[in-house]
XYZ file of C-alpha atoms in Angstrom:
681
model
C 14.196 -18.618 27.845
C 13.206 -21.609 26.649
C 16.420 -22.819 24.812
C 19.707 -21.836 23.451
C 19.863 -18.870 21.254
C 21.338 -19.525 17.837
C 21.401 -15.564 17.120
C 20.642 -12.705 19.696
C 19.636 -9.944 17.103
C 16.968 -10.396 14.350
C 15.859 -8.298 11.806
C 13.054 -9.091 9.321
C 12.958 -6.925 6.361
C 9.381 -6.676 5.019
C 8.441 -5.502 1.532
C 4.497 -5.078 1.116
C 3.955 -7.089 -2.056
C 7.333 -8.300 -3.137
C 6.902 -11.955 -4.668
C 9.244 -14.316 -6.177
C 8.166 -14.789 -9.440
C 9.598 -11.756 -10.778
C 12.167 -11.712 -8.567
C 13.778 -15.006 -9.727
C 13.232 -13.380 -13.657
C 15.508 -10.699 -12.297
C 17.701 -12.236 -10.103
C 18.219 -14.579 -13.789
C 18.830 -11.557 -15.698
C 21.667 -10.089 -13.055
C 19.660 -6.852 -12.054
C 18.960 -8.106 -8.306
C 22.531 -8.570 -6.707
C 21.621 -7.668 -3.142
C 18.908 -10.581 -3.201
C 21.459 -12.541 -4.840
C 23.751 -12.018 -2.101
C 21.259 -12.912 0.875
C 20.542 -15.799 -1.126
C 24.591 -17.298 -1.462
C 24.524 -16.117 1.965
C 21.196 -18.029 3.358
C 18.417 -20.119 3.168
C 15.589 -20.703 1.238
C 13.763 -22.592 -1.467
C 15.061 -22.451 -4.907
C 11.750 -20.869 -6.018
C 11.704 -18.332 -3.204
C 8.300 -18.851 -2.572
C 6.750 -18.593 0.676
C 3.115 -20.475 1.037
C 1.268 -17.426 1.482
C -1.868 -17.786 3.994
C -5.253 -16.094 2.781
C -6.877 -14.061 2.223
C -3.881 -12.423 0.379
C -4.127 -9.325 2.120
C -2.166 -6.826 4.043
C -3.287 -6.261 7.459
C -4.348 -10.118 7.379
C -1.003 -11.583 6.798
C 1.571 -9.275 8.268
C -0.714 -10.413 11.543
C 0.135 -13.775 10.796
C 3.245 -13.317 10.129
C 3.762 -12.085 13.514
C 1.605 -13.846 15.469
C 2.143 -17.545 13.508
C -1.558 -17.957 13.490
C -4.044 -18.250 10.461
C -6.419 -15.709 10.025
C -9.513 -17.008 11.295
C -7.485 -17.492 13.970
C -6.021 -13.938 14.759
C -9.653 -12.698 13.143
C -7.685 -10.365 10.847
C -9.646 -11.732 7.776
C -9.427 -8.894 5.229
C -8.247 -5.319 5.324
C -11.383 -4.781 6.819
C -13.607 -6.480 9.165
C -17.118 -7.619 9.557
C -19.433 -5.651 11.209
C -21.416 -8.251 12.610
C -25.217 -7.781 12.170
C -24.943 -4.967 9.464
C -24.228 -6.456 5.924
C -23.713 -3.263 4.341
C -20.943 -1.957 6.121
C -17.241 -2.871 7.000
C -15.186 -2.290 10.476
C -11.526 -0.767 9.813
C -9.159 -3.908 10.196
C -5.423 -1.997 11.416
C -6.048 -2.221 14.669
C -4.173 -4.428 17.345
C -7.025 -4.476 19.784
C -8.968 -6.366 16.823
C -6.499 -9.261 16.652
C -7.142 -12.713 18.785
C -3.455 -13.541 18.648
C -0.447 -12.904 20.828
C 2.265 -11.005 18.411
C 5.785 -12.539 18.421
C 7.115 -9.038 19.866
C 5.257 -9.225 23.228
C 6.736 -12.509 23.945
C 10.225 -10.635 23.020
C 9.924 -7.495 25.465
C 8.099 -8.967 27.883
C 9.959 -12.447 28.588
C 13.157 -12.081 26.683
C 13.664 -8.851 27.909
C 14.465 -8.007 24.257
C 14.885 -4.287 23.135
C 12.088 -4.498 20.213
C 11.198 -2.287 17.548
C 8.349 -2.707 15.676
C 8.108 -0.283 12.512
C 5.159 0.640 10.330
C 3.692 -2.975 10.504
C 0.592 -2.847 9.193
C -0.747 -6.113 11.126
C -2.287 -5.523 14.754
C 0.807 -3.716 15.793
C -0.936 -0.452 16.548
C -1.848 0.634 19.425
C 1.315 -0.969 21.291
C -0.062 -4.295 23.064
C 2.798 -4.419 25.708
C 3.395 -1.616 28.287
C 6.977 -3.184 28.314
C 9.469 -0.542 28.046
C 11.574 -3.027 25.856
C 8.894 -2.704 23.368
C 8.826 0.313 20.530
C 6.495 1.043 17.959
C 5.975 2.976 14.902
C 2.989 3.542 13.103
C 0.711 0.558 11.789
C -2.540 2.639 11.273
C -2.279 1.991 7.495
C 0.108 0.507 5.216
C 1.442 3.592 2.828
C 3.935 5.808 4.348
C 4.512 6.750 8.401
C 2.029 9.359 9.538
C 0.159 9.491 6.170
C -3.113 8.606 8.131
C -2.881 12.124 10.270
C -0.114 13.874 9.328
C -1.636 15.325 5.689
C -2.513 19.210 5.761
C -2.225 20.151 2.295
C -3.035 17.867 -0.863
C -0.960 17.821 -4.053
C -0.505 20.562 -6.730
C -0.643 20.319 -10.428
C 0.861 23.689 -11.756
C 0.988 24.390 -15.394
C 2.635 28.241 -16.020
C 2.413 29.712 -19.441
C 2.572 32.955 -21.440
C -0.328 32.208 -22.532
C -2.614 32.251 -19.808
C -4.004 36.184 -18.470
C -4.559 35.161 -14.913
C -3.950 33.404 -12.034
C -6.456 30.333 -11.535
C -6.745 27.961 -8.511
C -9.015 23.978 -9.359
C -9.462 22.906 -5.981
C -10.432 19.087 -5.869
C -9.233 18.140 -10.154
C -9.018 14.691 -9.340
C -7.552 12.813 -12.185
C -5.441 13.897 -15.199
C -5.800 12.278 -18.630
C -3.653 9.440 -19.355
C -0.958 10.587 -21.042
C -1.620 13.975 -20.712
C 1.668 14.610 -18.405
C 0.709 17.722 -16.405
C -0.487 19.587 -19.634
C -3.762 20.021 -18.964
C -5.868 22.114 -21.086
C -9.531 20.746 -20.197
C -8.923 20.912 -16.320
C -12.296 22.887 -15.815
C -14.041 19.690 -17.270
C -11.985 17.537 -15.258
C -13.729 19.492 -11.708
C -16.077 17.030 -10.056
C -17.443 16.633 -6.298
C -15.585 12.932 -5.393
C -17.109 12.210 -2.833
C -18.661 8.578 -3.234
C -15.533 7.511 -4.948
C -13.102 8.807 -2.582
C -15.322 6.974 0.615
C -12.519 4.364 0.754
C -9.476 6.437 0.217
C -10.660 8.749 3.097
C -12.148 5.998 5.387
C -8.322 4.204 4.725
C -6.479 7.664 5.186
C -8.679 8.647 8.422
C -9.206 4.896 10.187
C -12.417 5.208 10.051
C -13.927 2.684 12.684
C -17.376 2.389 10.361
C -17.294 2.316 6.432
C -20.323 1.462 3.670
C -18.800 1.319 0.657
C -20.962 -0.399 -1.493
C -19.547 -1.239 -5.273
C -22.195 -1.775 -7.583
C -20.724 -1.448 -11.092
C -16.976 -1.200 -12.675
C -16.391 2.172 -12.448
C -16.686 2.044 -8.634
C -13.875 -0.875 -8.592
C -10.493 -0.351 -6.797
C -8.444 0.169 -10.007
C -11.182 2.738 -10.951
C -10.654 4.577 -7.806
C -7.311 4.471 -7.106
C -7.182 6.140 -10.633
C -8.456 9.439 -9.361
C -5.579 11.470 -8.367
C -6.158 14.098 -5.477
C -4.957 17.294 -6.028
C -5.692 20.695 -7.025
C -5.063 22.654 -10.077
C -2.901 25.481 -10.434
C -2.976 27.727 -14.098
C -0.427 30.635 -13.616
C 0.910 33.074 -16.036
C 4.467 33.475 -17.060
C 5.709 37.362 -17.551
C 8.616 39.230 -16.994
C 9.626 39.226 -13.095
C 9.345 42.191 -11.430
C 9.299 43.850 -7.938
C 12.223 41.252 -6.494
C 14.598 41.945 -4.086
C 17.107 40.116 -6.459
C 16.190 38.961 -9.819
C 18.599 38.515 -13.085
C 18.305 40.364 -16.193
C 15.747 38.249 -18.317
C 14.243 36.695 -15.426
C 10.406 35.871 -15.700
C 8.169 34.964 -13.132
C 4.759 33.197 -12.107
C 2.741 32.254 -8.908
C 2.036 29.346 -7.366
C -0.525 28.626 -5.109
C -0.675 26.398 -1.838
C -3.113 24.955 0.563
C -6.409 26.095 0.336
C -6.153 28.856 -2.535
C -5.204 31.414 -0.128
C -1.047 31.242 0.077
C 0.884 32.100 -2.688
C 4.491 31.180 -3.382
C 6.262 33.520 -6.151
C 8.569 31.682 -8.830
C 11.518 33.007 -10.400
C 11.852 31.559 -14.103
C 16.007 31.739 -14.592
C 18.030 31.675 -17.768
C 21.228 29.819 -18.118
C 24.848 31.601 -20.116
C 23.507 30.731 -23.003
C 20.259 32.077 -22.861
C 17.949 28.823 -22.257
C 15.570 28.940 -19.576
C 16.581 25.485 -17.159
C 15.853 26.699 -13.511
C 13.068 27.401 -11.648
C 13.342 29.200 -7.864
C 10.440 28.926 -5.428
C 10.571 31.658 -2.852
C 8.438 32.100 0.534
C 8.282 35.835 -0.899
C 9.758 38.137 -3.449
C 11.787 40.021 -0.728
C 13.824 36.796 0.870
C 17.236 36.393 -0.670
C 17.449 32.868 -0.772
C 14.838 30.593 -2.569
C 12.671 27.564 -0.417
C 13.797 25.694 -3.461
C 16.089 25.261 -6.812
C 15.562 22.704 -9.361
C 15.692 22.654 -13.346
C 13.578 20.522 -15.366
C 13.430 17.065 -14.450
C 14.886 17.579 -11.306
C 13.132 16.683 -7.537
C 13.866 18.046 -4.201
C 12.495 16.041 -1.085
C 11.356 17.365 2.489
C 11.370 21.184 1.342
C 9.743 22.926 4.790
C 7.178 25.382 4.576
C 4.464 27.023 6.404
C 1.209 25.658 5.843
C -2.406 27.034 7.294
C -4.372 24.128 8.286
C -8.350 23.786 8.610
C -7.767 26.083 12.092
C -6.390 28.829 10.316
C -3.395 27.878 12.098
C 0.212 28.240 10.630
C 1.789 24.710 10.280
C 5.074 23.338 9.440
C 4.869 21.303 6.867
C 7.189 19.541 4.547
C 6.968 18.112 0.870
C 8.390 17.428 -2.356
C 8.681 19.882 -5.309
C 9.151 17.870 -9.107
C 9.713 20.025 -11.896
C 8.476 18.471 -14.472
C 9.069 20.243 -17.810
C 10.658 23.784 -18.699
C 10.465 24.889 -22.156
C 13.813 26.548 -23.138
C 12.072 29.493 -24.194
C 10.785 30.070 -21.222
C 6.999 29.832 -22.432
C 5.677 27.074 -20.222
C 6.396 25.254 -17.326
C 4.878 22.162 -15.666
C 5.161 20.763 -11.911
C 3.673 18.591 -9.557
C 4.222 19.508 -5.587
C 3.610 16.927 -3.561
C 1.328 16.681 -0.381
C 2.615 18.489 2.736
C 2.909 16.878 6.274
C 2.695 18.584 9.647
C 6.397 17.784 10.595
C 5.257 18.084 14.668
C 3.079 14.915 14.352
C 4.541 12.404 16.672
C 1.318 10.620 18.071
C 2.440 7.516 16.286
C 5.976 7.144 17.584
C 5.753 4.714 21.066
C 7.791 6.001 23.005
C 7.525 9.707 21.125
C 10.954 10.635 22.445
C 11.662 8.094 19.273
C 10.133 10.622 16.796
C 12.563 13.423 17.959
C 15.516 11.111 17.888
C 14.391 9.964 13.794
C 14.353 13.700 12.772
C 17.470 14.796 14.601
C 19.637 11.625 13.244
C 17.904 10.953 10.133
C 15.329 13.820 8.912
C 11.632 14.549 8.618
C 9.645 11.489 7.258
C 9.303 11.919 3.710
C 5.979 12.171 2.075
C 4.700 9.336 -0.267
C 3.921 10.139 -3.735
C 0.181 10.406 -4.876
C -0.227 10.347 -8.469
C -2.644 8.941 -11.071
C -0.937 5.187 -12.297
C -2.510 5.219 -15.760
C -0.139 8.889 -16.419
C 3.172 7.436 -17.679
C 4.898 10.775 -17.006
C 4.429 10.747 -13.492
C 5.182 7.185 -12.511
C 8.840 7.507 -14.555
C 9.070 11.168 -12.936
C 7.322 11.256 -9.591
C 6.412 7.839 -8.232
C 9.583 5.622 -8.396
C 11.879 8.961 -7.711
C 9.973 9.379 -4.544
C 9.848 5.767 -3.707
C 13.581 5.627 -4.167
C 13.960 8.711 -1.597
C 11.519 7.480 1.022
C 13.263 3.889 0.941
C 16.374 4.932 1.501
C 15.604 7.332 4.168
C 13.885 3.993 5.917
C 17.001 2.687 5.294
C 18.827 5.470 6.921
C 16.553 5.173 10.376
C 16.880 1.429 10.442
C 20.808 0.905 9.807
C 21.000 3.713 12.433
C 19.568 1.968 15.089
C 21.586 -1.562 14.054
C 24.899 0.260 14.194
C 23.579 2.001 17.606
C 22.725 -1.272 18.805
C 19.596 0.426 19.958
C 17.266 -2.936 19.677
C 17.965 -6.647 19.416
C 14.883 -7.334 17.231
C 13.394 -5.483 14.417
C 10.003 -6.312 12.557
C 9.742 -3.682 9.739
C 7.660 -2.987 6.555
C 8.187 -1.269 3.335
C 4.942 -0.722 1.163
C 7.040 0.650 -2.560
C 6.020 -2.541 -4.066
C 2.733 -2.550 -3.009
C 2.012 0.803 -3.579
C 2.902 0.567 -7.226
C 0.975 -2.439 -7.508
C -1.982 -1.061 -6.702
C -1.605 2.020 -9.180
C -0.333 0.636 -11.950
C 0.542 -3.486 -11.979
C -2.523 -4.016 -14.287
C -1.190 -1.588 -17.100
C 1.461 -4.259 -17.630
C -1.342 -6.173 -19.725
C -2.687 -3.719 -22.868
C -6.253 -3.241 -22.778
C -8.056 -1.651 -25.429
C -10.335 0.451 -23.169
C -6.983 1.993 -21.407
C -4.833 2.198 -24.634
C -1.448 1.695 -23.012
C 2.149 0.880 -23.547
C 2.536 -2.588 -21.636
C 6.180 -2.278 -22.179
C 6.224 0.541 -20.629
C 4.555 -0.496 -17.250
C 6.862 -3.733 -17.322
C 10.165 -1.551 -17.174
C 8.147 0.825 -14.634
C 7.951 -2.921 -12.635
C 11.141 -3.744 -13.327
C 12.737 -0.628 -11.929
C 10.455 -0.881 -8.365
C 12.282 -4.161 -8.172
C 15.476 -2.543 -8.843
C 14.438 -0.149 -6.064
C 13.793 -3.025 -3.681
C 17.122 -4.532 -4.266
C 19.161 -1.475 -3.637
C 16.416 -1.199 -0.134
C 17.365 -4.361 0.969
C 21.467 -4.025 0.091
C 21.746 -1.706 2.788
C 21.304 -4.336 5.345
C 23.590 -7.024 3.885
C 26.675 -5.169 5.934
C 24.677 -5.931 9.026
C 24.919 -10.205 8.127
C 28.732 -9.538 9.273
C 27.484 -7.601 12.473
C 25.566 -10.688 14.077
C 22.069 -9.782 12.821
C 20.078 -12.558 11.082
C 18.160 -11.461 8.298
C 14.694 -12.464 7.056
C 13.538 -10.851 4.024
C 10.006 -11.297 3.313
C 6.360 -10.136 2.118
C 2.535 -10.406 2.884
C 1.436 -11.283 -0.564
C 2.373 -10.582 -4.182
C 0.573 -8.731 -6.916
C -1.340 -10.039 -10.139
C -1.451 -8.246 -13.422
C -5.098 -8.568 -14.192
C -6.049 -10.086 -17.829
C -9.955 -10.137 -17.569
C -11.686 -7.335 -16.385
C -15.564 -6.497 -15.665
C -16.140 -9.242 -13.469
C -17.272 -7.401 -10.259
C -17.163 -9.968 -7.404
C -14.726 -9.302 -4.340
C -13.513 -6.349 -3.109
C -10.802 -5.508 0.059
C -12.833 -2.955 0.519
C -15.824 -2.802 -0.221
C -19.203 -4.951 -0.721
C -19.694 -6.080 -4.347
C -23.127 -6.586 -6.183
C -23.019 -6.702 -9.355
C -22.632 -10.374 -9.911
C -24.812 -11.549 -6.600
C -27.667 -9.332 -8.130
C -27.058 -11.157 -11.706
C -27.243 -14.408 -9.136
C -30.834 -13.136 -8.171
C -29.288 -13.067 -4.376
C -28.709 -9.189 -3.679
C -31.699 -6.404 -4.295
C -30.930 -2.687 -4.782
C -33.570 -0.196 -4.353
C -34.571 2.016 -7.447
C -34.820 5.868 -6.958
C -37.801 7.624 -8.534
C -36.273 7.440 -11.920
C -36.170 4.010 -11.514
C -31.658 3.705 -11.509
C -30.070 1.596 -8.803
C -28.552 2.862 -5.778
C -26.149 2.265 -3.705
C -28.994 0.949 -0.530
C -29.898 -2.810 -0.451
C -33.748 -3.845 -0.760
C -32.979 -6.259 2.354
C -36.495 -7.486 1.638
C -35.402 -9.110 -1.485
C -31.871 -9.692 -0.389
C -30.912 -13.340 0.718
C -26.747 -12.868 0.417
C -24.569 -10.496 0.139
C -20.830 -10.744 -1.287
C -18.493 -8.572 1.337
C -14.775 -7.634 1.538
C -12.434 -10.167 -0.973
C -13.648 -13.739 -0.254
C -16.629 -13.695 2.196
C -20.414 -14.422 1.354
C -23.117 -13.799 4.235
C -26.604 -15.292 4.403
C -29.177 -12.622 5.200
C -29.869 -14.513 8.031
C -33.234 -14.218 10.376
C -32.282 -13.443 14.102
C -28.134 -12.687 13.581
C -28.769 -9.807 10.829
C -30.880 -6.645 11.040
C -32.784 -7.236 8.211
C -32.652 -11.011 8.057
C -35.200 -12.953 5.968
C -33.477 -16.339 5.683
C -34.397 -19.302 8.179
C -31.769 -20.530 9.991
C -32.981 -24.119 8.721
C -32.656 -23.066 5.182
C -29.212 -21.789 5.135
C -27.612 -24.987 4.790
C -30.011 -25.874 1.327
C -29.223 -22.054 0.352
C -25.182 -21.969 1.018
C -25.323 -25.472 -1.430
C -27.016 -23.405 -4.314
C -24.834 -20.220 -3.745
C -21.965 -22.547 -4.047
C -23.242 -24.056 -7.329
C -24.174 -21.119 -9.050
C -20.853 -19.471 -8.176
C -19.304 -22.497 -10.206
C -21.020 -22.112 -13.100
C -21.255 -18.587 -13.329
C -19.296 -17.623 -16.295
C -17.420 -14.109 -17.708
C -20.073 -12.644 -20.552
C -16.875 -11.696 -22.449
C -14.754 -14.717 -22.259
C -17.217 -17.546 -21.415
C -14.222 -18.136 -18.837
C -15.451 -19.994 -15.291
C -14.554 -17.151 -12.693
C -14.779 -18.909 -9.132
C -11.882 -21.154 -8.637
C -12.495 -22.024 -5.246
C -15.996 -21.497 -2.791
C -16.955 -23.273 0.420
C -18.363 -23.173 3.626
C -17.092 -21.429 6.764
C -17.098 -24.973 8.739
C -14.933 -26.506 5.264
C -12.567 -23.805 5.521
C -10.707 -24.191 8.301
C -8.628 -26.237 6.082
C -7.451 -22.917 4.559
C -7.522 -21.590 8.450
C -10.182 -19.239 7.105
C -13.062 -20.349 9.050
C -14.719 -19.025 12.317
C -16.850 -15.515 13.352
C -15.090 -13.109 11.668
C -15.186 -15.652 8.081
C -18.341 -15.346 5.824
C -20.946 -18.035 5.896
C -19.106 -19.402 2.299
C -15.649 -18.233 1.098
C -14.337 -18.510 -1.939
C -11.724 -17.411 -4.533
C -11.538 -16.176 -7.854
C -9.497 -17.812 -11.344
C -6.432 -16.705 -12.273
C -6.644 -13.892 -14.774
C -9.551 -12.235 -12.946
C -7.681 -11.436 -9.958
C -7.926 -7.549 -8.659
C -4.014 -7.210 -8.079
C -4.906 -9.385 -4.733
C -6.972 -10.135 -2.031
C -9.119 -12.125 -3.865
C -6.969 -14.811 -5.000
C -5.586 -17.772 -3.997
C -1.943 -17.372 -2.906
C -0.973 -19.816 -5.062
C -2.040 -18.070 -8.427
C -0.028 -16.214 -11.308
C -0.956 -13.285 -13.209
C 0.281 -12.028 -16.536
C 3.855 -10.540 -16.717
C 5.043 -12.947 -14.813
C 3.779 -11.517 -11.703
C 2.495 -13.841 -8.907
C 0.680 -13.963 -5.900
C 2.997 -15.721 -3.664
C 5.169 -13.318 -0.889
C 9.289 -14.256 -1.099
C 11.607 -15.763 1.689
C 15.237 -15.931 2.202
C 17.016 -15.801 5.518
C 20.721 -15.744 5.863
C 23.060 -15.131 9.300
C 23.534 -16.757 12.554
C 21.588 -19.833 13.087
C 20.915 -20.105 9.444
C 22.415 -22.804 7.321
C 24.500 -20.768 4.508
C 23.940 -20.946 0.529
C 21.398 -23.889 1.795
C 18.118 -24.564 -0.627
C 15.148 -26.797 0.934
C 12.421 -28.576 -0.512
C 9.764 -28.257 2.325
C 7.055 -26.006 1.813
C 7.420 -22.936 3.823
C 4.301 -21.748 5.082
C 3.443 -18.155 6.293
C 2.443 -19.255 9.543
C 5.898 -20.648 10.126
C 8.017 -17.169 10.230
C 7.192 -16.266 13.982
C 8.093 -20.075 15.291
C 11.127 -19.729 13.131
C 11.974 -16.599 14.895
C 10.957 -17.810 18.559
C 13.180 -20.837 18.292
C 16.106 -19.183 16.779
C 15.959 -16.118 19.430
C 15.576 -19.057 22.148
C 11.908 -17.954 23.219
C 8.977 -19.024 23.647
C 6.132 -19.389 20.697
C 3.531 -16.813 20.773
C 0.569 -18.899 22.257
C -2.185 -18.839 19.167
C 0.999 -20.112 16.718
C -0.306 -22.564 14.240
C 3.307 -23.160 12.530
C 6.150 -24.886 13.201
C 9.705 -23.723 12.924
C 11.741 -24.042 9.662
C 13.929 -26.487 11.184
C 15.712 -27.616 7.591
C 17.420 -24.298 7.208
C 18.737 -23.929 10.843
C 22.402 -24.510 11.927
C 20.937 -26.791 14.835
C 19.048 -29.565 14.707
C 15.627 -29.699 16.654
């Protein structure tokens, strides 16, 4: 211990994508009462802004929050890292072994003897970076929900049952749903396709693949369009009179749903109420069973339904999944359902120690599934996505407050992904675009509901301010609602070619029909735009296919930077790039060094794609912004205090260290936010 501690217990309640501009809007409308209580009892800036580091990318900034180091220092400079020497591929970055800075949790566990929990923190937390028994870590391999990357055993099912169908059909990998069509799919066969290319990024993220190759050559391949692809199987099932059941009431009808790879069937009873209206479905494992697996009325959901699924090896595995009854026709002629993905409930791989997993499921329950929907479909966002995150966020609050109540930890670093998940799927629909025919007002309401959901989540921790806990509510970055589409330059998960081809720096090979392929013509490629913010020259002696003499590097960088500033969007005539600089100059942003491009750049406001290609100070349409939020309350923090100080993301770890009386992490570049502390420094 280096100094007197101002608090014995600290919990970081991190919410991915949670930003202050929208929070202020909903606070002013009285819709975030719990956040208001944190503000009243603690300290923050009047605008709630935390000055985020750049790039505005999840693993980068959660790493900055825990190390106090800028991205150029800790080396996690985007969602994926640069694959040195190979300009057309990337390396998965959610791996603590790639981080070059010491995390604060190691200081707590190893030197301060503090029992520390790192809960689903998607920034250099997994595998555990210390063998201290004081350090417990839960899945930091991807940001979505715990175990998403390893435990999936069955993808989602879209079920349409109708008395007009004559045969049961299982349609695998129906990867999209017509926007606005709900689950009433008439053209499902037309929608079946080989999803190989566009799902490459998704597969890489979910599997934790070490090296990926994701070349984005047009707008249809960008993140907004790829994530609109909903990976699901479809089931078309005829409704008929119930027959052969151990117990089925008079008037009951039946249909069948198909799970797994199409070989597992579950019979479903469709039941009338006392008025003769069909309003209930019951899913059974077998017609011989007396009790159903799940009972639902229209627009109801059931979570964590446990059933047996056959895995890829042909073995039965116990999994949990969510059932959503979307519509039930009163006359019993049609039913629509969405059945969520199934997760293997035995997977304790990403809990350190593994005994922590058993404690969670014994005392709280199985890890819930995340929602997988098409963000362009209002019905699925309304009835499935938001309610499923309601369920998950409350499960996570149950887990963390269980640990806090039982005094199991002194320090908690936690992360929730609800807001960011919504941001990637539908934030952009809050701006009407003719190409989508979207209802922006509906999506603004969805965003509001996600913020109210977040307020309910953080409210679960308010009572612990009176139990001696200091609580920090913060985030990695905000989320932009994009206004101008069609400029393909910079994306966190890939290498974008269109603008660099247009400027003459990249060239793609052509196939036998003269069409551009996804392979670079290295003999004519001088530079490549990689990830969200990096441009690499194709240098002789450094890169496998180098053609640029290092003596020409400076002049070529000058020309590229000049051309980026001159580049205009073809639709609006507006400049697209807000800032571009050499690697050595980007040190003023904390973004230089070997893990950064030869040129670092950021796009202008209105062109930002959700986040990643933005400066953290930029705003978006529909009152969105890229800034993260910061509020702190509890022991050691002034009550009801507003500071004018610019609070930086690198300051959070030093502030926590000072509050706890421990040393700063070794590579920390921030300083304690002394203005908000109860003790003078």
